[in-house]
Coordinates of C-alpha atoms in Angstrom, one line a residue:
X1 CA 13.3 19.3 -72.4
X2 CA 9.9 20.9 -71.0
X3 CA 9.8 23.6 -73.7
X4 CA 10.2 20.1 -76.5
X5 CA 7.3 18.5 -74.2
X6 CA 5.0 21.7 -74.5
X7 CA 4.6 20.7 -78.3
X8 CA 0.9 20.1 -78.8
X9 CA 2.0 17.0 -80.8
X10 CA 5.9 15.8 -81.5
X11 CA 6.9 15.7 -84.9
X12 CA 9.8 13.4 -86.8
X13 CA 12.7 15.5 -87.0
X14 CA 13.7 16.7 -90.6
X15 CA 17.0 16.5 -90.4
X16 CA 15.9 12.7 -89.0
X17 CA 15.0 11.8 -92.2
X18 CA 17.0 9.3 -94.1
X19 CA 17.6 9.6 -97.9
X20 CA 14.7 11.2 -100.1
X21 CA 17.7 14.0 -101.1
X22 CA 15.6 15.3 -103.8
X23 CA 12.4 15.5 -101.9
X24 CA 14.3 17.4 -98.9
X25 CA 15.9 19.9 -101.4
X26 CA 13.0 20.6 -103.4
X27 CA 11.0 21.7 -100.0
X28 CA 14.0 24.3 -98.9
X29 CA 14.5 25.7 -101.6
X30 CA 10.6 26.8 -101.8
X31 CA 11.0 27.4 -98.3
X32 CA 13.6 29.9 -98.9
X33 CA 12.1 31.4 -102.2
X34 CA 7.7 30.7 -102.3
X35 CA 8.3 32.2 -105.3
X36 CA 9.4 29.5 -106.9
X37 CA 6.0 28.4 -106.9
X38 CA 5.8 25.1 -104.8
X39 CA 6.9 21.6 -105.2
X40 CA 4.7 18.3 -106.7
X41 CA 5.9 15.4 -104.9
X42 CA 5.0 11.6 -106.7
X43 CA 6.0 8.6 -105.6
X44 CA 5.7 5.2 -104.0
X45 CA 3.5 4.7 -101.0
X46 CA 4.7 4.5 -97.6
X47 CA 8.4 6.6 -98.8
X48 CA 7.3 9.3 -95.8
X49 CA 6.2 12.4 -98.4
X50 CA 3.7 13.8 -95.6
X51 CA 6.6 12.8 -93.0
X52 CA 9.2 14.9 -94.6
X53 CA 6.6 17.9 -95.5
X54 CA 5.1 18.1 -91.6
X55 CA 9.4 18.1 -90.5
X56 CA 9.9 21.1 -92.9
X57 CA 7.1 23.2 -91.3
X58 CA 8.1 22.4 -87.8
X59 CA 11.6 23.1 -88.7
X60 CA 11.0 26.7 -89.5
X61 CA 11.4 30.0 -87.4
X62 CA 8.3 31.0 -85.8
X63 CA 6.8 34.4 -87.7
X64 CA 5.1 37.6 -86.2
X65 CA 1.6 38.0 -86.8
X66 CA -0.7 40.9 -86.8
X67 CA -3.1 39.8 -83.5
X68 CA -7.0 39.7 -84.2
X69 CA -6.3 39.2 -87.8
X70 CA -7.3 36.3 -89.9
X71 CA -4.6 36.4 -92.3
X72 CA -1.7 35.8 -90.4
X73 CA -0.8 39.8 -91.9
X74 CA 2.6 41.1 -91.7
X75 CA 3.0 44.0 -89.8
X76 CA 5.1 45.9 -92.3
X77 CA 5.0 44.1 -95.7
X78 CA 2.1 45.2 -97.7
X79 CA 2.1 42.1 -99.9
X80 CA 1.3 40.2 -96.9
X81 CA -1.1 42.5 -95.0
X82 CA -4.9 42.2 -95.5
X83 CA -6.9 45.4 -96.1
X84 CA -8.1 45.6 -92.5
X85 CA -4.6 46.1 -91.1
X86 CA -3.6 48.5 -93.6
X87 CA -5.7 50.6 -93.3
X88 CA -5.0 50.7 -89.1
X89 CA -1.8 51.5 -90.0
X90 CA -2.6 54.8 -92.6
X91 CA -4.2 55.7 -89.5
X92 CA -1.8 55.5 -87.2
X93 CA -3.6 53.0 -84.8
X94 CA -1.1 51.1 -82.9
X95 CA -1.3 47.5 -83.9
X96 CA -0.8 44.7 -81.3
X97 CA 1.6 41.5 -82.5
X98 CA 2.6 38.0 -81.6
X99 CA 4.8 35.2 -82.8
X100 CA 3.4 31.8 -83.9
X101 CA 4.6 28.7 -85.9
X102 CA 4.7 28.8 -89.3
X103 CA 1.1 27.9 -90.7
X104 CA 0.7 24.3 -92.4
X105 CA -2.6 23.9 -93.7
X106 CA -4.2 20.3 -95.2
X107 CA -6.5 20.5 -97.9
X108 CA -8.9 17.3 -97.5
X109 CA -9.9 15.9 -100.6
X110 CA -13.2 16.1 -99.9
X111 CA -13.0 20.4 -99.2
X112 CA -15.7 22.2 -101.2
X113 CA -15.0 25.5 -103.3
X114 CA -16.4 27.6 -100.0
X115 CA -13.9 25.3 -97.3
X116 CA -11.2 26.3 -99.5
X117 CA -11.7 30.0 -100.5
X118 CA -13.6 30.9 -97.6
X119 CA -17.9 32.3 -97.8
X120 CA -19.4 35.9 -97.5
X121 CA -22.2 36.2 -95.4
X122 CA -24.7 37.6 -97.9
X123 CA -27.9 38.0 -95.4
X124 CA -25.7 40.2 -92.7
X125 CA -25.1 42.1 -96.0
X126 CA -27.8 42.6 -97.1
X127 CA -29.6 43.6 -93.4
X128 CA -26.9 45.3 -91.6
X129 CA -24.9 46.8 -94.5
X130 CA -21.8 44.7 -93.1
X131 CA -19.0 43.0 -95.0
X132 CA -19.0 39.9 -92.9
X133 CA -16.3 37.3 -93.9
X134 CA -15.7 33.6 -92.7
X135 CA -11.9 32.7 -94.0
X136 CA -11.1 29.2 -95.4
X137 CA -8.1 27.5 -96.1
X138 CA -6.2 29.8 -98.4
X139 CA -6.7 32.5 -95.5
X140 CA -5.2 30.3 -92.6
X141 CA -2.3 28.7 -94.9
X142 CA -0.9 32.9 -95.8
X143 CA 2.5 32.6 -95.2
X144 CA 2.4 28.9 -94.9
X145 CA 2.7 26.1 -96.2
X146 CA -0.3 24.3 -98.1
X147 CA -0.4 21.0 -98.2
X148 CA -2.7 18.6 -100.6
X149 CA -2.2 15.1 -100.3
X150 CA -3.3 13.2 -103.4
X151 CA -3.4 15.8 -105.5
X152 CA -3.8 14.5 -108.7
X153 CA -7.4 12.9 -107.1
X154 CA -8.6 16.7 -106.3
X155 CA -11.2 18.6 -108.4
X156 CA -9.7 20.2 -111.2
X157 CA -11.3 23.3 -110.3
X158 CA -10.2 23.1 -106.9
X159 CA -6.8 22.7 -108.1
X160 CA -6.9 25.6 -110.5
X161 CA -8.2 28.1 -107.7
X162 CA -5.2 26.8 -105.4
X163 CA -2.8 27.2 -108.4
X164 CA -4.1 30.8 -108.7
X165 CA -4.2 31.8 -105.1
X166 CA -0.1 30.3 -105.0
X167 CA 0.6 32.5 -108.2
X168 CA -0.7 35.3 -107.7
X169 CA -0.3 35.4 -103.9
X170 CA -4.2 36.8 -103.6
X171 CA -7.5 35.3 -102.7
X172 CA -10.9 37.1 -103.8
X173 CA -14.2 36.1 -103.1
X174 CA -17.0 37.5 -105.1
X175 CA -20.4 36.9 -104.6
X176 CA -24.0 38.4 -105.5
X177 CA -21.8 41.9 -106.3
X178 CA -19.7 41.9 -102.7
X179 CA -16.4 41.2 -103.4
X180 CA -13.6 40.2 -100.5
X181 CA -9.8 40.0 -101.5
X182 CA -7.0 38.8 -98.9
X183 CA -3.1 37.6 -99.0
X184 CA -2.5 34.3 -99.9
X185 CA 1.4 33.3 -100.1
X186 CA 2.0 30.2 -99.5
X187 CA 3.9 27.3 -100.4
X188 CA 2.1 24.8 -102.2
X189 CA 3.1 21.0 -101.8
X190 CA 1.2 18.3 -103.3
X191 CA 1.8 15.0 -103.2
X192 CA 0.7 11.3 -104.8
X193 CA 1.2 8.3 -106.0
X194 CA 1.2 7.8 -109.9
X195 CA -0.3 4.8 -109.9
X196 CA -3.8 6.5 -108.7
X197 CA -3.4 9.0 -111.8
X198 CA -1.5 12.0 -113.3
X199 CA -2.2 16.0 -113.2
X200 CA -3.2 17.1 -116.1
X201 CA 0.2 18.6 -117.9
X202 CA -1.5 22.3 -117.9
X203 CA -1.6 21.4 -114.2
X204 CA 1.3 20.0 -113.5
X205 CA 3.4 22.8 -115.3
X206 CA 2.0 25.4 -112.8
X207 CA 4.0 23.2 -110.0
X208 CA 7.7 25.0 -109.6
X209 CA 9.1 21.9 -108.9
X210 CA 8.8 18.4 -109.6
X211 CA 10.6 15.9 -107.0
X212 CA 10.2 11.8 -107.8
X213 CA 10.4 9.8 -104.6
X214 CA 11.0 6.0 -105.3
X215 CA 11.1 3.3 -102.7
X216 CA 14.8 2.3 -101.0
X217 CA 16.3 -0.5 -102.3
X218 CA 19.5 -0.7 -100.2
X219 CA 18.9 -3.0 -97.4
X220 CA 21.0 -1.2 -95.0
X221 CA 19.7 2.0 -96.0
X222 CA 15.9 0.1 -95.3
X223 CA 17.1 -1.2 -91.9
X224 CA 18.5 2.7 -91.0
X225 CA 14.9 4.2 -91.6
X226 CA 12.8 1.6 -89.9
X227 CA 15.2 1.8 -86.9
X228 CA 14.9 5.5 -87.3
X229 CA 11.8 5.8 -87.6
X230 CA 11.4 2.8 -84.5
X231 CA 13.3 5.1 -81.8
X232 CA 10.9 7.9 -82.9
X233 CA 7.9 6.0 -82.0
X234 CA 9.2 4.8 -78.7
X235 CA 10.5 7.8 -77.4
X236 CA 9.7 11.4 -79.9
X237 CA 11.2 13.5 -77.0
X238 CA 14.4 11.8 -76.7
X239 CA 14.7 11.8 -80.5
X240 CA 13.5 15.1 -81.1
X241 CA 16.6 16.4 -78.3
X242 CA 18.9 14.2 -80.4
X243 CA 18.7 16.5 -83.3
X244 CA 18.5 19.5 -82.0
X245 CA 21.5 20.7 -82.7
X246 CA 21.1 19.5 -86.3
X247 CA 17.8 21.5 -86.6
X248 CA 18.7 24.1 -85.4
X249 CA 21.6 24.5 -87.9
X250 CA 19.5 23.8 -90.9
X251 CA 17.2 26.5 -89.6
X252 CA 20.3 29.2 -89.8
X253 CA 21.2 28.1 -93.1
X254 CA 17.6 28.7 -94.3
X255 CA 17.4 32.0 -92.4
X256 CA 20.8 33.5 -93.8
X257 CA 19.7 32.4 -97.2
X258 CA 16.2 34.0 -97.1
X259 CA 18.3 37.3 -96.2
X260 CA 21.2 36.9 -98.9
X261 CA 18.6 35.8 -101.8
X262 CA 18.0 39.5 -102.9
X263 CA 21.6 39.8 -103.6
X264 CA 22.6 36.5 -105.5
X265 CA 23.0 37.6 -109.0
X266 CA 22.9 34.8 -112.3
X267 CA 25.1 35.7 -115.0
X268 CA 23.3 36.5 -118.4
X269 CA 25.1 33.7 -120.4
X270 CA 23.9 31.5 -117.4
X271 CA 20.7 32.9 -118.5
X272 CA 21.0 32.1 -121.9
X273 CA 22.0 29.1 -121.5
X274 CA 18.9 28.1 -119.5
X275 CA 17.0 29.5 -122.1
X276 CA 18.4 27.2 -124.9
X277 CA 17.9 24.0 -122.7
X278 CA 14.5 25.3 -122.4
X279 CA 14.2 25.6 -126.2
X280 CA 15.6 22.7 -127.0
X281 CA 14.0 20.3 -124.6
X282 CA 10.2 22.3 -126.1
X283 CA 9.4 23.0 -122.7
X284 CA 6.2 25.1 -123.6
X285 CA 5.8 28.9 -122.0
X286 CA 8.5 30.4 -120.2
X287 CA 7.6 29.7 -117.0
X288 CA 10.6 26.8 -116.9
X289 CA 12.9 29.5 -117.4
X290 CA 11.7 31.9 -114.6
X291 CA 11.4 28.6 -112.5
X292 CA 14.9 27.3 -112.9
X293 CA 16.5 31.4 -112.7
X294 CA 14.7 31.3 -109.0
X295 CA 15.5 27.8 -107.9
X296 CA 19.2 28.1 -108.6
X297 CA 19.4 31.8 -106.9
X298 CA 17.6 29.9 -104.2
X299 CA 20.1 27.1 -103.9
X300 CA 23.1 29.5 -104.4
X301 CA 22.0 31.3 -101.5
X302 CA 21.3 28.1 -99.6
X303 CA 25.2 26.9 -100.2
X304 CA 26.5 30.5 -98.8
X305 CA 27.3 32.5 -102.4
X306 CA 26.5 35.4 -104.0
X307 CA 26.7 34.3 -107.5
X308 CA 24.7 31.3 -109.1
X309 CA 27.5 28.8 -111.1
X310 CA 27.1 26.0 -113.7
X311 CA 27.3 23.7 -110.8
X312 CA 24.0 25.5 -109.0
X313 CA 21.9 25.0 -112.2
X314 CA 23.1 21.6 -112.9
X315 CA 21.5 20.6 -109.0
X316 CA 18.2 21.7 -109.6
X317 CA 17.3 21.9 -113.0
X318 CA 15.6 18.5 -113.5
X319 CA 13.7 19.5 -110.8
X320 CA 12.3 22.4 -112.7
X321 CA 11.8 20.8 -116.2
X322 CA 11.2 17.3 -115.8
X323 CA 7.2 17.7 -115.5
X324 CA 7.2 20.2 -118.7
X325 CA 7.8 17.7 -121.3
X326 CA 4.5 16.0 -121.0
X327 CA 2.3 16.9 -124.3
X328 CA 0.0 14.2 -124.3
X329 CA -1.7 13.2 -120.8
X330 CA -1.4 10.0 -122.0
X331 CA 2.8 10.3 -121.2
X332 CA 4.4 9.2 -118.0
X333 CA 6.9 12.1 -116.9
X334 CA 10.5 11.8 -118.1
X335 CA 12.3 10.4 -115.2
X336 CA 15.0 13.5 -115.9
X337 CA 17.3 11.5 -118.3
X338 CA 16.0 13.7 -121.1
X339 CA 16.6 16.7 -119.0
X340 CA 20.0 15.5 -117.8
X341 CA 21.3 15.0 -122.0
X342 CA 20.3 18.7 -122.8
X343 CA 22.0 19.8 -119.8
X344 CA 25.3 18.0 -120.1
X345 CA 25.5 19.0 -123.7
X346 CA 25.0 22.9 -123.0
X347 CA 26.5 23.6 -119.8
X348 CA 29.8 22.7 -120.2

């Protein structure tokens, strides 16, 4: 119980959280495959979006970190390891590690281009000849997760930097010639409520994933949350001990997953198939294919298989698609009725 109490603040327990099934697997799944590219998350207010997203990151394992680093670097995977550490290790120069919690960064709404990306210290430049570097957001949130509450109210611009740093899993900073580049992976999660305004759909169809989150209805399934959520509030500790064993099952199913994903093979008429919903939905681009081929490694993995079924795509592909059939901003996105016609006519 001490090592719970030692938190520097208790957080609700995912596997706590009542209902919101598509919200829940949309997160693991990125969680077990970035990749994938990150998850938009619109609904109702008040159905516990930053609730759920705070569980996830305090659910995971913690990761090791190159010390004095910025960047939360790996210590052996280049894609994660700023330029600084690499080069200690071309020369041999033994590097000192430590473990910490998986990063989960907010972006406020109010964060400036320089908060976000991080500023080079041109005068220290220009007198000492020194690359000096203060790291923002996208620095801290590498190997993270980056969270953006009310999205679809940030900057455009701001929103298409983010989008690039999560693609591309790089930051650079260029400014008066200097130019700075460091990891960025993370897992991008933005959330909002539709009423306050859409993404743009070039936006929106950078987002992997695309879960709806709509208000309970079912009384008794209203009563189970409040209470839920009630016994949290009066006594996190105890609940948090509650579920231990829970969480700390759903962490080994994410764990083995992460390890099997390189071997889970999709068939190539799965393949096609994807494709052709694809085509015949007009899901512009091909990032919808690549998307759903990723998601439903990701979930075969996460049920314990090597091989990814009709089944495995049928669970997440209106998660993938359902925000790629906007054309006009004007649209509301297809509640995955659309998506769930195609599907049942071509994977039977």
């Amino acid at each position: 119980m001490n090592t719970i109490k030692n938190q520097m603040r208790p957080v609700f327990p995912f596997t706590a959280i009542v209902g919101q099934e598509e919200m829940k697997l949309a997160l693991i799944l990125n969680v077990i495959d970035p990749k994938i590219g990150g998850v938009m998350i619109m609904g109702d207010r008040g159905t516990g979006k930053s609730t759920t997203i705070r569980a996830i990151a305090d659910l995971l394992p913690e990761i090791e970190v190159v010390s004095d680093d910025f960047f939360n670097s790996h210590i052996s995977d280049y894609d994660l390891m700023s330029d600084f550490v690499k080069t200690q290790i071309e020369n041999s120069v033994d590097v000192a590690t430590h473990l910490i919690k998986v990063p989960m960064v907010d972006l406020p709404l109010g964060a400036t281009e320089d908060r976000l990306c991080g500023t080079i210290d041109i005068e220290k430049a220009l007198n000492e000849g020194v690359k000096s570097f203060d790291p923002g957001l996208l620095a801290k949130a590498n190997r993270g997760i980056l969270y953006v509450d009310e999205v679809n109210l940030l900057d455009d611009h701001l929103v298409d930097i983010l989008l690039d740093a999560a693609a591309s899993g790089w930051n650079t900073v260029e400014r008066e010639g200097i130019s700075i580049r460091h990891p960025s992976r993370f897992v991008l999660v933005g959330s909002g409520n539709p009423e306050e305004g859409e993404l743009r759909p070039q936006l929106l169809d950078r987002f992997g994933m695309h879960a709806e989150i709509r208000t309970v209805r079912d009384a008794s399934l209203r009563v189970e949350i409040v209470e839920q959520r009630s016994k949290f509030d009066q006594d996190p500790y105890g609940c948090i001990q509650e579920f231990t064993d829970k969480q700390n099952e759903l962490k080994e199913s994410i764990l083995d997953a992460q390890n099997r994903l390189s071997n889970v093979t999709i068939d190539y008429d799965l393949k096609v198939k994807i494709s052709q919903i694809c085509g015949v939905l007009n899901v512009d681009g091909l990032r919808g294919d690549i998307v759903t081929n990723r998601a439903a490694r990701a979930f075969a993995s996460y049920q314990g298989k090597n091989d990814v079924n009709i089944d495995d795509v049928k669970q997440i592909i209106t998660l993938c698609l359902r925000h790629r059939l906007r054309k006009d901003p004007l649209d509301t996105i297809d509640s995955g009725t659309k998506v769930s016609q195609v599907v049942n006519d071509i994977l039977v």
